[in-house]
Amino acid sequence: MRAHQSHARCRHWFEHPVAVARLHACWLAWQELTASATCGYTGPSVWHRDHLDPCMAQLRASSGPMAGCTKGEHQVDHRMPGIVPSAWRVAES
């Protein structure tokens, strides 16, 4: 396995919906866990352990959302389909 595959990253990370969703969730957790009035002073430590580290591990995993990207090529295989499969459609009355 090449180095870029074991630690996937992409300069177009914002085009990967899964990456954006995970980072947004981390941001929301950060906002909640850094309020000393409600979380005390250990919130940032809890955030790193319970939110940031697992998030980054998932984002940079060889099977993560940016796994298809290489140094010379950007691939977003995980975009929402342009055509919604019929099983997802709500029957109109």
PDB file of C-alpha atoms in Angstrom:
ATOM      1  CA  MET A   1       0.000   0.000   0.000  1.00  0.00           C
ATOM      2  CA  ARG A   2       1.344   3.388  -0.941  1.00  0.00           C
ATOM      3  CA  ALA A   3       1.666   6.143   1.653  1.00  0.00           C
ATOM      4  CA  HIS A   4      -1.141   8.240   0.169  1.00  0.00           C
ATOM      5  CA  GLN A   5      -3.530   5.290   0.438  1.00  0.00           C
ATOM      6  CA  SER A   6      -2.930   4.603   4.112  1.00  0.00           C
ATOM      7  CA  HIS A   7      -3.303   8.269   5.050  1.00  0.00           C
ATOM      8  CA  ALA A   8      -5.814   9.562   2.544  1.00  0.00           C
ATOM      9  CA  ARG A   9      -6.190  13.278   2.221  1.00  0.00           C
ATOM     10  CA  CYS A  10      -7.553  15.533  -0.433  1.00  0.00           C
ATOM     11  CA  ARG A  11      -7.144  19.230  -1.053  1.00  0.00           C
ATOM     12  CA  HIS A  12     -10.759  19.210  -2.266  1.00  0.00           C
ATOM     13  CA  TRP A  13     -12.033  17.722   1.007  1.00  0.00           C
ATOM     14  CA  PHE A  14     -15.066  20.035   0.904  1.00  0.00           C
ATOM     15  CA  GLU A  15     -16.380  18.131  -2.135  1.00  0.00           C
ATOM     16  CA  HIS A  16     -16.662  14.935  -0.091  1.00  0.00           C
ATOM     17  CA  PRO A  17     -20.054  15.027   1.688  1.00  0.00           C
ATOM     18  CA  VAL A  18     -18.988  12.449   4.289  1.00  0.00           C
ATOM     19  CA  ALA A  19     -15.908  14.498   5.174  1.00  0.00           C
ATOM     20  CA  VAL A  20     -17.964  17.679   5.484  1.00  0.00           C
ATOM     21  CA  ALA A  21     -20.541  15.917   7.677  1.00  0.00           C
ATOM     22  CA  ARG A  22     -17.880  14.480  10.009  1.00  0.00           C
ATOM     23  CA  LEU A  23     -16.065  17.807  10.342  1.00  0.00           C
ATOM     24  CA  HIS A  24     -19.338  19.634  10.969  1.00  0.00           C
ATOM     25  CA  ALA A  25     -20.175  17.142  13.721  1.00  0.00           C
ATOM     26  CA  CYS A  26     -16.733  17.768  15.245  1.00  0.00           C
ATOM     27  CA  TRP A  27     -17.355  21.501  15.148  1.00  0.00           C
ATOM     28  CA  LEU A  28     -20.710  21.136  16.901  1.00  0.00           C
ATOM     29  CA  ALA A  29     -19.134  18.930  19.565  1.00  0.00           C
ATOM     30  CA  TRP A  30     -16.330  21.481  20.015  1.00  0.00           C
ATOM     31  CA  GLN A  31     -18.823  24.272  20.557  1.00  0.00           C
ATOM     32  CA  GLU A  32     -20.637  22.260  23.195  1.00  0.00           C
ATOM     33  CA  LEU A  33     -17.579  20.863  24.962  1.00  0.00           C
ATOM     34  CA  THR A  34     -15.700  24.148  25.265  1.00  0.00           C
ATOM     35  CA  ALA A  35     -18.396  25.876  27.287  1.00  0.00           C
ATOM     36  CA  SER A  36     -16.787  25.758  30.740  1.00  0.00           C
ATOM     37  CA  ALA A  37     -20.089  26.641  32.404  1.00  0.00           C
ATOM     38  CA  THR A  38     -21.701  23.397  31.219  1.00  0.00           C
ATOM     39  CA  CYS A  39     -18.775  21.025  30.638  1.00  0.00           C
ATOM     40  CA  GLY A  40     -16.118  22.107  33.069  1.00  0.00           C
ATOM     41  CA  TYR A  41     -12.514  22.517  32.042  1.00  0.00           C
ATOM     42  CA  THR A  42     -11.944  18.995  30.718  1.00  0.00           C
ATOM     43  CA  GLY A  43     -14.221  19.493  27.711  1.00  0.00           C
ATOM     44  CA  PRO A  44     -11.428  20.092  25.187  1.00  0.00           C
ATOM     45  CA  SER A  45      -9.646  16.934  26.328  1.00  0.00           C
ATOM     46  CA  VAL A  46     -12.852  14.920  25.972  1.00  0.00           C
ATOM     47  CA  TRP A  47     -13.372  16.455  22.527  1.00  0.00           C
ATOM     48  CA  HIS A  48      -9.945  15.368  21.326  1.00  0.00           C
ATOM     49  CA  ARG A  49     -10.369  11.831  22.686  1.00  0.00           C
ATOM     50  CA  ASP A  50     -14.007  11.205  21.794  1.00  0.00           C
ATOM     51  CA  HIS A  51     -14.518  13.324  18.687  1.00  0.00           C
ATOM     52  CA  LEU A  52     -11.437  14.624  16.862  1.00  0.00           C
ATOM     53  CA  ASP A  53      -9.245  11.522  17.011  1.00  0.00           C
ATOM     54  CA  PRO A  54     -11.971   9.102  15.795  1.00  0.00           C
ATOM     55  CA  CYS A  55     -13.093  11.588  13.133  1.00  0.00           C
ATOM     56  CA  MET A  56      -9.603  12.021  11.723  1.00  0.00           C
ATOM     57  CA  ALA A  57      -9.007   8.274  11.820  1.00  0.00           C
ATOM     58  CA  GLN A  58     -12.137   7.736   9.723  1.00  0.00           C
ATOM     59  CA  LEU A  59     -11.362  10.567   7.307  1.00  0.00           C
ATOM     60  CA  ARG A  60      -7.790   9.404   6.691  1.00  0.00           C
ATOM     61  CA  ALA A  61      -8.485   5.669   6.646  1.00  0.00           C
ATOM     62  CA  SER A  62      -7.635   3.691   3.527  1.00  0.00           C
ATOM     63  CA  SER A  63     -11.376   3.015   3.139  1.00  0.00           C
ATOM     64  CA  GLY A  64     -12.473   6.536   4.127  1.00  0.00           C
ATOM     65  CA  PRO A  65     -14.295   9.141   2.039  1.00  0.00           C
ATOM     66  CA  MET A  66     -11.102  10.398   0.374  1.00  0.00           C
ATOM     67  CA  ALA A  67      -9.615   6.982  -0.336  1.00  0.00           C
ATOM     68  CA  GLY A  68     -10.148   7.349  -4.093  1.00  0.00           C
ATOM     69  CA  CYS A  69      -8.075  10.517  -4.275  1.00  0.00           C
ATOM     70  CA  THR A  70      -4.397  10.425  -5.075  1.00  0.00           C
ATOM     71  CA  LYS A  71      -1.808  13.160  -5.301  1.00  0.00           C
ATOM     72  CA  GLY A  72      -2.536  13.637  -8.983  1.00  0.00           C
ATOM     73  CA  GLU A  73      -6.225  12.820  -9.183  1.00  0.00           C
ATOM     74  CA  HIS A  74      -9.362  13.858  -7.315  1.00  0.00           C
ATOM     75  CA  GLN A  75     -12.282  11.411  -7.182  1.00  0.00           C
ATOM     76  CA  VAL A  76     -15.588  11.775  -5.438  1.00  0.00           C
ATOM     77  CA  ASP A  77     -17.234   8.390  -5.826  1.00  0.00           C
ATOM     78  CA  HIS A  78     -19.552   9.016  -2.912  1.00  0.00           C
ATOM     79  CA  ARG A  79     -21.689  11.829  -4.287  1.00  0.00           C
ATOM     80  CA  MET A  80     -25.414  11.501  -3.968  1.00  0.00           C
ATOM     81  CA  PRO A  81     -26.899   9.909  -7.075  1.00  0.00           C
ATOM     82  CA  GLY A  82     -28.322  12.298  -9.641  1.00  0.00           C
ATOM     83  CA  ILE A  83     -31.273   9.980 -10.226  1.00  0.00           C
ATOM     84  CA  VAL A  84     -33.105   8.822  -7.139  1.00  0.00           C
ATOM     85  CA  PRO A  85     -33.748   5.069  -7.214  1.00  0.00           C
ATOM     86  CA  SER A  86     -37.450   4.197  -7.420  1.00  0.00           C
ATOM     87  CA  ALA A  87     -37.330   2.484  -4.015  1.00  0.00           C
ATOM     88  CA  TRP A  88     -36.570   5.877  -2.432  1.00  0.00           C
ATOM     89  CA  ARG A  89     -39.471   7.705  -4.021  1.00  0.00           C
ATOM     90  CA  VAL A  90     -42.595   8.476  -2.050  1.00  0.00           C
ATOM     91  CA  ALA A  91     -45.732   7.386  -3.853  1.00  0.00           C
ATOM     92  CA  GLU A  92     -47.900  10.352  -4.739  1.00  0.00           C
ATOM     93  CA  SER A  93     -51.563  10.057  -3.765  1.00  0.00           C
TER      94      SER A  93
END
